[in-house]
mmCIF file with all atom_site columns, C-alpha atoms in Angstrom:
data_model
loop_
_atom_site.group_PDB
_atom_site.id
_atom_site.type_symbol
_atom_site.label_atom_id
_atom_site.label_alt_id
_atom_site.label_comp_id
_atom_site.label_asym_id
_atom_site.label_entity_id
_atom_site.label_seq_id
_atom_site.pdbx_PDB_ins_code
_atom_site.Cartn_x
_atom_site.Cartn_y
_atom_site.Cartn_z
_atom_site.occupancy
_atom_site.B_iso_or_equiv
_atom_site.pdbx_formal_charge
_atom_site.auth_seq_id
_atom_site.auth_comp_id
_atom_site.auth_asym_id
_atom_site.auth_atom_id
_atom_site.pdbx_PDB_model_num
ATOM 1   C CA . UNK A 1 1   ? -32.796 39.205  18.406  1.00 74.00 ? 1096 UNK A CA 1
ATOM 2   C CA . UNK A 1 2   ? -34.421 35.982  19.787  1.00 83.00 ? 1097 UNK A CA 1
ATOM 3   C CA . UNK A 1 3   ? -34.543 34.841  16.361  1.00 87.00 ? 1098 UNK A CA 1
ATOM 4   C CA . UNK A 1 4   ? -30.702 35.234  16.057  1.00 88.00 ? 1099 UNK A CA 1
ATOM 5   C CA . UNK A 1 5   ? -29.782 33.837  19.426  1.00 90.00 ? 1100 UNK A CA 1
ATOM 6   C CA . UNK A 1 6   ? -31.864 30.538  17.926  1.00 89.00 ? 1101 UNK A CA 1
ATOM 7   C CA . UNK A 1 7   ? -29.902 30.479  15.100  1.00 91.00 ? 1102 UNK A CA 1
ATOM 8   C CA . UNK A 1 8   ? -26.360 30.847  16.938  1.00 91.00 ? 1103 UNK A CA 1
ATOM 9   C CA . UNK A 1 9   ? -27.506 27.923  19.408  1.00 91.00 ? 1104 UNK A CA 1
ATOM 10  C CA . UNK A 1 10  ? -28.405 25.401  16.550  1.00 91.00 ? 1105 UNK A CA 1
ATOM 11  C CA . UNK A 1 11  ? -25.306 25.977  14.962  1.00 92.00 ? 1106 UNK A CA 1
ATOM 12  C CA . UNK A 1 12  ? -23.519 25.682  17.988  1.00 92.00 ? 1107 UNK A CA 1
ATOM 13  C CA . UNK A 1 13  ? -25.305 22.596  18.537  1.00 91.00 ? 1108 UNK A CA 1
ATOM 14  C CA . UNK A 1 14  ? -24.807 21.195  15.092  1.00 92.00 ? 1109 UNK A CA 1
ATOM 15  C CA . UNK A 1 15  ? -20.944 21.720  15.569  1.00 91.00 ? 1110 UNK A CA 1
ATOM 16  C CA . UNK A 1 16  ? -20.842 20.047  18.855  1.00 89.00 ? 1111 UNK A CA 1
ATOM 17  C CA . UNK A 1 17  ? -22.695 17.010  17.630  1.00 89.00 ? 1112 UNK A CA 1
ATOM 18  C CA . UNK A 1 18  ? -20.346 16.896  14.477  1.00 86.00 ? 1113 UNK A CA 1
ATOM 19  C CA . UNK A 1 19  ? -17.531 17.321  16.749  1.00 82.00 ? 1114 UNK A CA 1
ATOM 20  C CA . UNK A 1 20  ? -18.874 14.450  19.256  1.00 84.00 ? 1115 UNK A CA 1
ATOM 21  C CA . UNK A 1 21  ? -19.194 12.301  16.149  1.00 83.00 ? 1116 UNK A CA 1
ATOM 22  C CA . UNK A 1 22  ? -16.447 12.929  14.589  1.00 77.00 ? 1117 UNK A CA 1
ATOM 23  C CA . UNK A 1 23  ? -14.171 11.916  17.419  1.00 77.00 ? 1118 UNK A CA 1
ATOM 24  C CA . UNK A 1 24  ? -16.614 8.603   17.785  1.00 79.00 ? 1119 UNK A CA 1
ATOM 25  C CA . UNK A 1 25  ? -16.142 7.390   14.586  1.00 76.00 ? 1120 UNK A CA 1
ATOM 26  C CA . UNK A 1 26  ? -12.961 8.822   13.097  1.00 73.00 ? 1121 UNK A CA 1
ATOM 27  C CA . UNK A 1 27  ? -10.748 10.950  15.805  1.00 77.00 ? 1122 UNK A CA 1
ATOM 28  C CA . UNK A 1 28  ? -9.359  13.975  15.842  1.00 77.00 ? 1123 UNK A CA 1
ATOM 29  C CA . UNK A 1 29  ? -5.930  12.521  15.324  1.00 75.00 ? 1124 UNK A CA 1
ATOM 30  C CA . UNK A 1 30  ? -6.828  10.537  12.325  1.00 77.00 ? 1125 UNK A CA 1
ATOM 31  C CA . UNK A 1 31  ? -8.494  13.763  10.775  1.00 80.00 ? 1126 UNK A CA 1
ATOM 32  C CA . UNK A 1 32  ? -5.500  15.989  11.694  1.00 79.00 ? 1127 UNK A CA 1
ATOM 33  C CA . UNK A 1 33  ? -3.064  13.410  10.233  1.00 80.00 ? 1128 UNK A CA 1
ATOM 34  C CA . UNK A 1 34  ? -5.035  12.940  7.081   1.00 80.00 ? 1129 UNK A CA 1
ATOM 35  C CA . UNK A 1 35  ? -4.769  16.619  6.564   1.00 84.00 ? 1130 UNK A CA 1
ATOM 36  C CA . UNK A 1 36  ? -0.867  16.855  7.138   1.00 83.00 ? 1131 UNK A CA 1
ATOM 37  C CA . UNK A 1 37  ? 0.565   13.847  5.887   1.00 83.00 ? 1132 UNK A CA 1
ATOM 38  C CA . UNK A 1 38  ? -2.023  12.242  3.833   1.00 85.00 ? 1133 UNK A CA 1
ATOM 39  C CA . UNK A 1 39  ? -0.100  12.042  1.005   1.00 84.00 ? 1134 UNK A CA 1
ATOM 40  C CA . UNK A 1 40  ? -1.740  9.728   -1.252  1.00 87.00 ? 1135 UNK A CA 1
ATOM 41  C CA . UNK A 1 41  ? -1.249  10.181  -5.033  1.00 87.00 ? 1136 UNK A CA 1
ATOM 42  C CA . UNK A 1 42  ? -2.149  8.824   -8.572  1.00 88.00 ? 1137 UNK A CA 1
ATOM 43  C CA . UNK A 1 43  ? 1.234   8.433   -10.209 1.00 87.00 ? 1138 UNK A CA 1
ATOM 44  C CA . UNK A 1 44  ? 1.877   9.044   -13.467 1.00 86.00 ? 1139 UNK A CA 1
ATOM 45  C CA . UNK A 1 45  ? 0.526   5.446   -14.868 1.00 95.00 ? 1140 UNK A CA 1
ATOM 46  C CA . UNK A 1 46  ? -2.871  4.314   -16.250 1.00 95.00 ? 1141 UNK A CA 1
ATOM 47  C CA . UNK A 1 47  ? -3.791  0.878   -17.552 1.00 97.00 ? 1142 UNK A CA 1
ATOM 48  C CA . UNK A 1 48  ? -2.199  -0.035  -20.829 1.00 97.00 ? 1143 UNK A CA 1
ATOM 49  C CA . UNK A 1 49  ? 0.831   2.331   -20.243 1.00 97.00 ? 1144 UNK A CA 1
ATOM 50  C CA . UNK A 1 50  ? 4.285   1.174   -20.598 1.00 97.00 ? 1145 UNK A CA 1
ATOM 51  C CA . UNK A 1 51  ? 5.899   -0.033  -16.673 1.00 96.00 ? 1146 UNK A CA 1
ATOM 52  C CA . UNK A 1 52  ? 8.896   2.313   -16.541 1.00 97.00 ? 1147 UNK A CA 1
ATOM 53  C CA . UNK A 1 53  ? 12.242  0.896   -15.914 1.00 96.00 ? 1148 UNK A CA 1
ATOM 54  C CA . UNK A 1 54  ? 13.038  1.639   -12.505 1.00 96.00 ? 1149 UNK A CA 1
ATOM 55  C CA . UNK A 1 55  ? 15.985  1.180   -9.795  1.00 96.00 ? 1150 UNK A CA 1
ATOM 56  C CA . UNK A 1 56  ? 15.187  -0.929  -6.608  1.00 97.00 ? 1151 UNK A CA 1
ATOM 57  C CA . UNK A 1 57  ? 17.271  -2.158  -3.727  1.00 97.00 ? 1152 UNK A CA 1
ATOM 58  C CA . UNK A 1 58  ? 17.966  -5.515  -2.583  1.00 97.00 ? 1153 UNK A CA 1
ATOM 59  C CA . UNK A 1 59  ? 16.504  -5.872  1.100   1.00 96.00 ? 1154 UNK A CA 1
ATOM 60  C CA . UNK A 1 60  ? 19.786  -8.041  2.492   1.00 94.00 ? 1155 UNK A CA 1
ATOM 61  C CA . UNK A 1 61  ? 22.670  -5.666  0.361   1.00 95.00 ? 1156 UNK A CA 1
ATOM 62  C CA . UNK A 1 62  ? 20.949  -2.706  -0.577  1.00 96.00 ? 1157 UNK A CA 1
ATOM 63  C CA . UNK A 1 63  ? 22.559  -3.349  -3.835  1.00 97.00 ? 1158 UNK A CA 1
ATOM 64  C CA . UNK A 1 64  ? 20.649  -1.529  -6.967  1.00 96.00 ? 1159 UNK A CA 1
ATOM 65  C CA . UNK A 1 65  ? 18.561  -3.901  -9.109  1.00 96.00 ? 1160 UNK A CA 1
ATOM 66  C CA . UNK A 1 66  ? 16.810  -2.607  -12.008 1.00 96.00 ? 1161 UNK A CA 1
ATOM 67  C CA . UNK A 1 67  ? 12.836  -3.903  -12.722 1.00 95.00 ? 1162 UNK A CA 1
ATOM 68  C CA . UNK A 1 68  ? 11.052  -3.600  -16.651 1.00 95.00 ? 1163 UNK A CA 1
ATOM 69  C CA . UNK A 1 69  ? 14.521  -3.065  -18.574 1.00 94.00 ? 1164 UNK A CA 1
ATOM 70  C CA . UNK A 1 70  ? 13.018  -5.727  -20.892 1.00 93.00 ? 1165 UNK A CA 1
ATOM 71  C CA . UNK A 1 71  ? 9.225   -7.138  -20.548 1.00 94.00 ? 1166 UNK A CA 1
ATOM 72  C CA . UNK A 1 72  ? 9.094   -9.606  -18.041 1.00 96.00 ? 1167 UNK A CA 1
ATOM 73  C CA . UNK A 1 73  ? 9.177   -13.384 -18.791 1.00 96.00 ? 1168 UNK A CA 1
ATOM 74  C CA . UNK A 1 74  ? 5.415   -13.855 -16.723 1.00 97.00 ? 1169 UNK A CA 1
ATOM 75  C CA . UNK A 1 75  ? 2.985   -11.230 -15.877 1.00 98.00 ? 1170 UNK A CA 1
ATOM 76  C CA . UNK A 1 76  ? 4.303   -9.658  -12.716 1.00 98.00 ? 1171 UNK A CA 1
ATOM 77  C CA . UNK A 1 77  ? 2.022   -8.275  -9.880  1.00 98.00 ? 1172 UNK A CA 1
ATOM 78  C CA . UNK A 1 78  ? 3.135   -5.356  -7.804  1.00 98.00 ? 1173 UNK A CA 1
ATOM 79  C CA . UNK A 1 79  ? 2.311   -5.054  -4.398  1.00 97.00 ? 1174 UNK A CA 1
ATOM 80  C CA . UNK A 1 80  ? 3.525   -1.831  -2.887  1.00 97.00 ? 1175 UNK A CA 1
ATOM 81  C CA . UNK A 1 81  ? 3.515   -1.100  1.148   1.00 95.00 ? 1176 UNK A CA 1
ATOM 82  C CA . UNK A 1 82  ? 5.358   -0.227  4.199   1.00 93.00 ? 1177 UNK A CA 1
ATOM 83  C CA . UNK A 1 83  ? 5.366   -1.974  7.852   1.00 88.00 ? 1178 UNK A CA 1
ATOM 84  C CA . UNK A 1 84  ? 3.456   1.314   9.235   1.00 89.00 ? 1179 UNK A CA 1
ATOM 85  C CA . UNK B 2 1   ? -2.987  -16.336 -4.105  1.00 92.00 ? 978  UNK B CA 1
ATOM 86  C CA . UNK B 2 2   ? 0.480   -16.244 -4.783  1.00 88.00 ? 979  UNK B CA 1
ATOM 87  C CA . UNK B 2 3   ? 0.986   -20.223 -3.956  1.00 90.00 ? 980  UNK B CA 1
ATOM 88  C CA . UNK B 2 4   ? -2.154  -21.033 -6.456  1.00 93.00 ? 981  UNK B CA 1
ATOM 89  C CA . UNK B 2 5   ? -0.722  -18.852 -9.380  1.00 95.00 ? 982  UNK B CA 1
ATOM 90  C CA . UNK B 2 6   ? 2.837   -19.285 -8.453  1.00 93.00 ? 983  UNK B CA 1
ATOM 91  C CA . UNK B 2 7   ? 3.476   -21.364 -11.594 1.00 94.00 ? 984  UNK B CA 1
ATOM 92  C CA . UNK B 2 8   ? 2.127   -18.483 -13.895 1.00 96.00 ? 985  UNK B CA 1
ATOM 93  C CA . UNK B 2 9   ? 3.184   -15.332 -12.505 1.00 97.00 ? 986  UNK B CA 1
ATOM 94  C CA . UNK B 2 10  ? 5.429   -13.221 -10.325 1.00 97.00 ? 987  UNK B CA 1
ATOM 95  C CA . UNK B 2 11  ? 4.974   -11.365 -7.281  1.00 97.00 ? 988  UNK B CA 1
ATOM 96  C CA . UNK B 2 12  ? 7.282   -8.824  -5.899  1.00 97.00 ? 989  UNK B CA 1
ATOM 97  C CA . UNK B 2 13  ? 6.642   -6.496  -3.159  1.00 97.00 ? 990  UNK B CA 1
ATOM 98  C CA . UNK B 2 14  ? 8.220   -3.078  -3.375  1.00 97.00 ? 991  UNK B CA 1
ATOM 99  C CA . UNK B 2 15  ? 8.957   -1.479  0.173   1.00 96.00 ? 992  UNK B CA 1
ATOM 100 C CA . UNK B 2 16  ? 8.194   2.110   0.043   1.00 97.00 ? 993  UNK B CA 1
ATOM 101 C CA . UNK B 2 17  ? 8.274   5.740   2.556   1.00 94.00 ? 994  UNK B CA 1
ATOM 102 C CA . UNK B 2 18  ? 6.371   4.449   5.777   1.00 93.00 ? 995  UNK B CA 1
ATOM 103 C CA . UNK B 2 19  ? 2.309   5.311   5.542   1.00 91.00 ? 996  UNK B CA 1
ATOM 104 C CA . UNK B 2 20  ? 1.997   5.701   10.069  1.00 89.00 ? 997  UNK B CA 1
ATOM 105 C CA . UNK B 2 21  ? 5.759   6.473   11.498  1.00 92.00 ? 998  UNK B CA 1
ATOM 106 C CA . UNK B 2 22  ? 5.734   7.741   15.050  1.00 89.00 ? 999  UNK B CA 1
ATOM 107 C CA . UNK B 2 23  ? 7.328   11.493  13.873  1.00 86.00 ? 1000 UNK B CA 1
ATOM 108 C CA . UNK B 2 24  ? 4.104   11.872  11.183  1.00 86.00 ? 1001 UNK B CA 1
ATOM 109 C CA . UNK B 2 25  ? 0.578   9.944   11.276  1.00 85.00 ? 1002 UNK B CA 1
ATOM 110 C CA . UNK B 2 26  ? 1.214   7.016   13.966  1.00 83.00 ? 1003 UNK B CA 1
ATOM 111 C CA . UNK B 2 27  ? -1.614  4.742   14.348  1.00 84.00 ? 1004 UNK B CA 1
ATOM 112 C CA . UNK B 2 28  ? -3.667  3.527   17.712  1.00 84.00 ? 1005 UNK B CA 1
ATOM 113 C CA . UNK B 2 29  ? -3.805  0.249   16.316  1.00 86.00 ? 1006 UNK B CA 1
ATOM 114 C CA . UNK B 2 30  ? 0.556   -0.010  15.013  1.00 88.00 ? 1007 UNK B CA 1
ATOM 115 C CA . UNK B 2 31  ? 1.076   1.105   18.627  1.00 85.00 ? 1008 UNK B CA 1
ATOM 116 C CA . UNK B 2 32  ? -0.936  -1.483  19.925  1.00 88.00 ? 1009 UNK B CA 1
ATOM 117 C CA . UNK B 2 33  ? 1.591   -4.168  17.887  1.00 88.00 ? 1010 UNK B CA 1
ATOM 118 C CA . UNK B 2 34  ? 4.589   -2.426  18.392  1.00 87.00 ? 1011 UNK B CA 1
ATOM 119 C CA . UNK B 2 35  ? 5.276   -1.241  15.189  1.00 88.00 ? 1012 UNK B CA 1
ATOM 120 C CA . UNK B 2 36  ? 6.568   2.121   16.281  1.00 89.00 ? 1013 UNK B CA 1
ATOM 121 C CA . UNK B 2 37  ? 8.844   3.603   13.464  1.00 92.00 ? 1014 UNK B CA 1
ATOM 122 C CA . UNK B 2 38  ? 10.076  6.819   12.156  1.00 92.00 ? 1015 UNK B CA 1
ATOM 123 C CA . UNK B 2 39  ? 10.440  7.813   8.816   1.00 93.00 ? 1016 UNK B CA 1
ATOM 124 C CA . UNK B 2 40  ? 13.894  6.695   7.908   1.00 95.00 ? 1017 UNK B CA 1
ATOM 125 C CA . UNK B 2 41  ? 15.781  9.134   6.667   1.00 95.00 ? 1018 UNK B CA 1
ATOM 126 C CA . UNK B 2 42  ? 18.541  7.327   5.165   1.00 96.00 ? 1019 UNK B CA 1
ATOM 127 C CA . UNK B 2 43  ? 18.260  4.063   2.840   1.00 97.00 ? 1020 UNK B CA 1
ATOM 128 C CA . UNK B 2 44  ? 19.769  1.968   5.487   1.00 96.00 ? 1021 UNK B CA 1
ATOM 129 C CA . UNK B 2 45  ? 17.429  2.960   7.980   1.00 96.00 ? 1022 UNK B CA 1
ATOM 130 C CA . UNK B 2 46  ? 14.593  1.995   5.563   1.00 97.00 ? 1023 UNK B CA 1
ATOM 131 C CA . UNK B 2 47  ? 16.023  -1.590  4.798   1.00 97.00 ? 1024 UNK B CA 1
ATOM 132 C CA . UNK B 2 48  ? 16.425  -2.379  8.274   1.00 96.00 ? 1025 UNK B CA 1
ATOM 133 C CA . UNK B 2 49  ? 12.744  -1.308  8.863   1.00 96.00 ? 1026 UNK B CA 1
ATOM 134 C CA . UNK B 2 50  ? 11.980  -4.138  5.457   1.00 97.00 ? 1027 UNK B CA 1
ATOM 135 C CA . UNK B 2 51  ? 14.248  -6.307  7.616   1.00 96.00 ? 1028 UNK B CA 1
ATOM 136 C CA . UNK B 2 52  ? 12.066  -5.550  10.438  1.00 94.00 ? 1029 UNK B CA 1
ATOM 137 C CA . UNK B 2 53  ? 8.690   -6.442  8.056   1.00 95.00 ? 1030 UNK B CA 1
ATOM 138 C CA . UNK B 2 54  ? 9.713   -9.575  6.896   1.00 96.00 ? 1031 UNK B CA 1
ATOM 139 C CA . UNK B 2 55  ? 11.386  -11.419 9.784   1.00 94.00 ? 1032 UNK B CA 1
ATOM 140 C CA . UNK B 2 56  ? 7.928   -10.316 12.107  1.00 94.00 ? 1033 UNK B CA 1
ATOM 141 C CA . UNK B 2 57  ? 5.200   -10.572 9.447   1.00 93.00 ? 1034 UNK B CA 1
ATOM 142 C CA . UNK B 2 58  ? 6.929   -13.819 7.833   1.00 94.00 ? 1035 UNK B CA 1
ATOM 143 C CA . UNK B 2 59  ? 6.539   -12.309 4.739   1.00 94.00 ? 1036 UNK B CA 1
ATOM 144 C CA . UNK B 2 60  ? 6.812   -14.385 1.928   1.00 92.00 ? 1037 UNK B CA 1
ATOM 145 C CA . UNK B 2 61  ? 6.997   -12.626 -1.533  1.00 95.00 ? 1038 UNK B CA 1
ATOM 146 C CA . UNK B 2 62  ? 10.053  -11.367 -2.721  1.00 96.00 ? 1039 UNK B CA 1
ATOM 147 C CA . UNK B 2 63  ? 10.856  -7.403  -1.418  1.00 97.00 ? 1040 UNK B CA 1
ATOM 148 C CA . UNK B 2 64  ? 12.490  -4.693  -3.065  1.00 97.00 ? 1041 UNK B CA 1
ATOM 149 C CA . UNK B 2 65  ? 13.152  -1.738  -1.563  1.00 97.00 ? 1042 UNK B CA 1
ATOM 150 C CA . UNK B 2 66  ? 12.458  1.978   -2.921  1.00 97.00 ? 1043 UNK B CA 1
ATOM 151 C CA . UNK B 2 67  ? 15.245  4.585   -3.043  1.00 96.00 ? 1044 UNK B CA 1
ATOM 152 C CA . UNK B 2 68  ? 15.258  7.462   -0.807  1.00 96.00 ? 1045 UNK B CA 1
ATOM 153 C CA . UNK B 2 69  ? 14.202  9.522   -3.519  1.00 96.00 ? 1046 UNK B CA 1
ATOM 154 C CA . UNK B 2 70  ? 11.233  7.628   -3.221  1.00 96.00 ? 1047 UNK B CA 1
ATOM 155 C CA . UNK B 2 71  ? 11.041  8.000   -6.991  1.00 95.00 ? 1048 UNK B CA 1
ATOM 156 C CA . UNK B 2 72  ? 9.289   4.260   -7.646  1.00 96.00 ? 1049 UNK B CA 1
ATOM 157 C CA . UNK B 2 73  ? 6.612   5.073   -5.079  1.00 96.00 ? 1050 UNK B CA 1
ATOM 158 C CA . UNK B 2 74  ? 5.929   8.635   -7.007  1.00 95.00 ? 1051 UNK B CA 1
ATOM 159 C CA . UNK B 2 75  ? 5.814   7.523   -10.343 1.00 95.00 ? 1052 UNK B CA 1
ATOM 160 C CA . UNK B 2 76  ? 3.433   4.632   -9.146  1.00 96.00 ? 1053 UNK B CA 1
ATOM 161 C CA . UNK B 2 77  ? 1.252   6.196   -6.928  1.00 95.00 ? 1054 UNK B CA 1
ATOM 162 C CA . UNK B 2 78  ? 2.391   3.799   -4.835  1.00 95.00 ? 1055 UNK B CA 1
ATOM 163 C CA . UNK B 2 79  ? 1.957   4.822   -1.579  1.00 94.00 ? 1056 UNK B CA 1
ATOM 164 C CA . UNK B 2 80  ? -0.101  3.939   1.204   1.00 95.00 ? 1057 UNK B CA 1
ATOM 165 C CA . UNK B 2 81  ? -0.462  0.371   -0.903  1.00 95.00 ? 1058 UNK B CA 1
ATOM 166 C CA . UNK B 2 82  ? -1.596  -0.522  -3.943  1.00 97.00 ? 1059 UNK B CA 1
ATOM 167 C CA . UNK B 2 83  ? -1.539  -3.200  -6.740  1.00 98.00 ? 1060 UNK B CA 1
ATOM 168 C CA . UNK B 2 84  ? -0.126  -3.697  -10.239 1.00 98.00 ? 1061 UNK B CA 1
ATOM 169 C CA . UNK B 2 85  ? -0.025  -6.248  -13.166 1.00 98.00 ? 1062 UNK B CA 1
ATOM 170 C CA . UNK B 2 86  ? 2.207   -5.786  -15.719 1.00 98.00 ? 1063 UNK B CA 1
ATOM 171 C CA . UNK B 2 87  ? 1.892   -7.531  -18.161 1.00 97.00 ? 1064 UNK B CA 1
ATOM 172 C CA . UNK B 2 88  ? 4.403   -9.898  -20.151 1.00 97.00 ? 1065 UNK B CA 1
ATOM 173 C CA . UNK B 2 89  ? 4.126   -7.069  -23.448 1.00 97.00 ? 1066 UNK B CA 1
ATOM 174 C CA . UNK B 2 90  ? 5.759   -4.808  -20.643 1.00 97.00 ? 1067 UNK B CA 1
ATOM 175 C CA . UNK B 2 91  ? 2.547   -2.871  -20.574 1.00 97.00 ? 1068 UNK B CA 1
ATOM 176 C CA . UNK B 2 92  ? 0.064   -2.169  -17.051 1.00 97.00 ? 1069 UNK B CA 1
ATOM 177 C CA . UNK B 2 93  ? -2.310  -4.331  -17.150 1.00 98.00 ? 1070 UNK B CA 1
ATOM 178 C CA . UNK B 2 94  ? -4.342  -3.735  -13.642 1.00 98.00 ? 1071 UNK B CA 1
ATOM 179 C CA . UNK B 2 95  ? -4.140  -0.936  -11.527 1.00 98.00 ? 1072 UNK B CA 1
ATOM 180 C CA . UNK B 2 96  ? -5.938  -1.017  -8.514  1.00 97.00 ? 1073 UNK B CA 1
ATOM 181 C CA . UNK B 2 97  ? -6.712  1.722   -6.038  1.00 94.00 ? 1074 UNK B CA 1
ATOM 182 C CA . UNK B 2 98  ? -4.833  3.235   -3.332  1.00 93.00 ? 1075 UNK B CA 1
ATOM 183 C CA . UNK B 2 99  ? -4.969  1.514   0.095   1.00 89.00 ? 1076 UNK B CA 1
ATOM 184 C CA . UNK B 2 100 ? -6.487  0.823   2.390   1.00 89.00 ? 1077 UNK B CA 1
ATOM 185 C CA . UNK B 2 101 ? -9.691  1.485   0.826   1.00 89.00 ? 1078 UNK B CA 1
ATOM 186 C CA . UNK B 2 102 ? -8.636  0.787   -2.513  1.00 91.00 ? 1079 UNK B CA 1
ATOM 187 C CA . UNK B 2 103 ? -6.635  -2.442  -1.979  1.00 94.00 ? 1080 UNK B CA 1
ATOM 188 C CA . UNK B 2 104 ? -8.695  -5.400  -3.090  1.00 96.00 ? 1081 UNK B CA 1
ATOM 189 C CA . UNK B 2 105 ? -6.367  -8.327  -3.993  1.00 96.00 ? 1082 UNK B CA 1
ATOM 190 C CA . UNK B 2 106 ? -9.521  -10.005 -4.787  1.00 97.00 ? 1083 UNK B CA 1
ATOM 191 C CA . UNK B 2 107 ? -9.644  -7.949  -8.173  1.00 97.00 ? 1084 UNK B CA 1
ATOM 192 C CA . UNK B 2 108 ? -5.864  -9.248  -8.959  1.00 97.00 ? 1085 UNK B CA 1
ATOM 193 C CA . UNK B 2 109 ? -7.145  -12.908 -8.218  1.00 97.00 ? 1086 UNK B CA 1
ATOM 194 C CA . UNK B 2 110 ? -10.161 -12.357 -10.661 1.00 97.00 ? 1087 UNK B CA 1
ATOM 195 C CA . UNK B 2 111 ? -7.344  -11.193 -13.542 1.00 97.00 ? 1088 UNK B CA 1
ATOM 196 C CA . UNK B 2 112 ? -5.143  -13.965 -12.848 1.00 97.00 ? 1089 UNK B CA 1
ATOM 197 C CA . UNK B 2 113 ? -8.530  -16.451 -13.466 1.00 96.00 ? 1090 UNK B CA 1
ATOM 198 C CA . UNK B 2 114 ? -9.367  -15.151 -16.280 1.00 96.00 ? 1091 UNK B CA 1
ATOM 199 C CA . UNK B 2 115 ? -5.767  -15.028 -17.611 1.00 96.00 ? 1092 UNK B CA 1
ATOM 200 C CA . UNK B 2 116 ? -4.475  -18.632 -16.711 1.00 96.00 ? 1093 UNK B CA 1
ATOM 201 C CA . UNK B 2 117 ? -8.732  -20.234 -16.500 1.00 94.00 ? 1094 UNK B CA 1
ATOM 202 C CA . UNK B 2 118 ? -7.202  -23.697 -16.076 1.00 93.00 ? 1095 UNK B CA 1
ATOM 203 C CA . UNK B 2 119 ? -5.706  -23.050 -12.529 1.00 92.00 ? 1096 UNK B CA 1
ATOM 204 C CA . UNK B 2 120 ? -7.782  -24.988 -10.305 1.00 91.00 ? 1097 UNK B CA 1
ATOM 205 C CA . UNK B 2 121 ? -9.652  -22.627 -7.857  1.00 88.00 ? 1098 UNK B CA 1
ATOM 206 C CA . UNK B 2 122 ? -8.024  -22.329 -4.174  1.00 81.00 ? 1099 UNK B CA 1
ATOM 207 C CA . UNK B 2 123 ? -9.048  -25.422 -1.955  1.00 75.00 ? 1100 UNK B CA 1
ATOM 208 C CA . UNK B 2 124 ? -11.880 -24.061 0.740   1.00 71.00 ? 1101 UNK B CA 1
ATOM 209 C CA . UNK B 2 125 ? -10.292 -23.365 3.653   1.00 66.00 ? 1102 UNK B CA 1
ATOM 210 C CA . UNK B 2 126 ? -10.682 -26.264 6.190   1.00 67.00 ? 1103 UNK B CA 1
ATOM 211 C CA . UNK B 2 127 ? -13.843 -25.878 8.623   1.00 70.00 ? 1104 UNK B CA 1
ATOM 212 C CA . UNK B 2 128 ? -12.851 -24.916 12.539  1.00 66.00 ? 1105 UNK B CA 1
ATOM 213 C CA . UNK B 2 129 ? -12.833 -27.619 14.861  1.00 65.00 ? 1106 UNK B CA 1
ATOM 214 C CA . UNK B 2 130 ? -15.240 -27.867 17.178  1.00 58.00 ? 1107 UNK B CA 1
#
């Protein structure tokens, strides 16, 4: 019995420490946001495939403008993001 | 980067689905700046939000934005960031991790030096005053 009751405490203790360090260093929020919206992915491209052709928009129109119909002219270099 | 290779490549940014809006994962720190969006739902929403990016950030490189589909960003593995090279046979040529961790445009710089080796390295930056 006293044997168990050790055991329960040092777990409990164990979880409050991880808990206490987790919301140090990371958060809660960050955890519980990386778990719903973390939405990070690998594509369907590797090194050496072909760039598909694909349909953009123009920032000021909106207008469609197409990107790797035909190899580019000068080796281009993507940078993808958002503001957030 | 850009203004040291500008003479041998091309750099577009493409504007994809917001990584921290305030209706999903908002960030301390995009609070803190005032960069408090939702996740547009339309395409108009999203290209005033590029609008947004590029008037405050000054941003320099040319933007294109992805469709609401968000089919550019999938097929990419685009989102939260990450960097490409394509080369001029049409083919990838780099691609580097996904951000924030994974974004190292110091590994695009290294491909561009030893693709074009006779672009004088960047000038140092100038010491502070003191």
């Amino acid at each position: 019995m006293k044997k168990r009751a050790w055991i329960l405490g040092s777990l409990a203790v164990l979880l409050a420490g991880g808990a206490i360090f987790v919301e140090a260093t990371i958060g809660w929020s960050m955890i519980v946001g990386m778990l719903r919206y973390d939405t990070r992915r690998e594509g369907d491209l590797k090194v050496g495939d072909k760039a598909p052709s694909v349909v953009l928009h123009e920032i000021e129109t909106g207008a469609a403008t197409q990107l790797f119909d035909q190899p580019p002219l000068r080796p281009v270099i993507l940078v993808f993001g958002s503001f957030t | 980067m850009r203004e040291r290779f500008a003479k041998n490549a091309d750099f577009i940014s493409i504007y994809i689905r917001e990584a921290h809006p305030t209706d999903e994962w908002q960030m301390d720190v995009n609070e803190e700046q005032g960069v408090c969006y939702k996740q547009p739902t339309t395409l108009e929403e999203r290209l005033a939000i590029a609008r947004d990016f590029v008037s405050r950030e000054k941003w320099q490189l040319p933007l294109l934005v992805d469709d609401m589909d968000n089919k550019v960003d999938f097929v990419f593995g685009g989102w939260p960031e990450r960097l490409y090279v394509i080369e001029t046979d049409g083919k990838i040529a780099y691609k580097g991790e996904t951000g924030p961790f994974g974004f190292h445009p110091e590994e695009v710089e290294a491909w561009l030096e030893k693709k074009f080796p006779d672009v004088p390295a960047a000038s140092p930056a100038p010491a502070p005053q003191r």
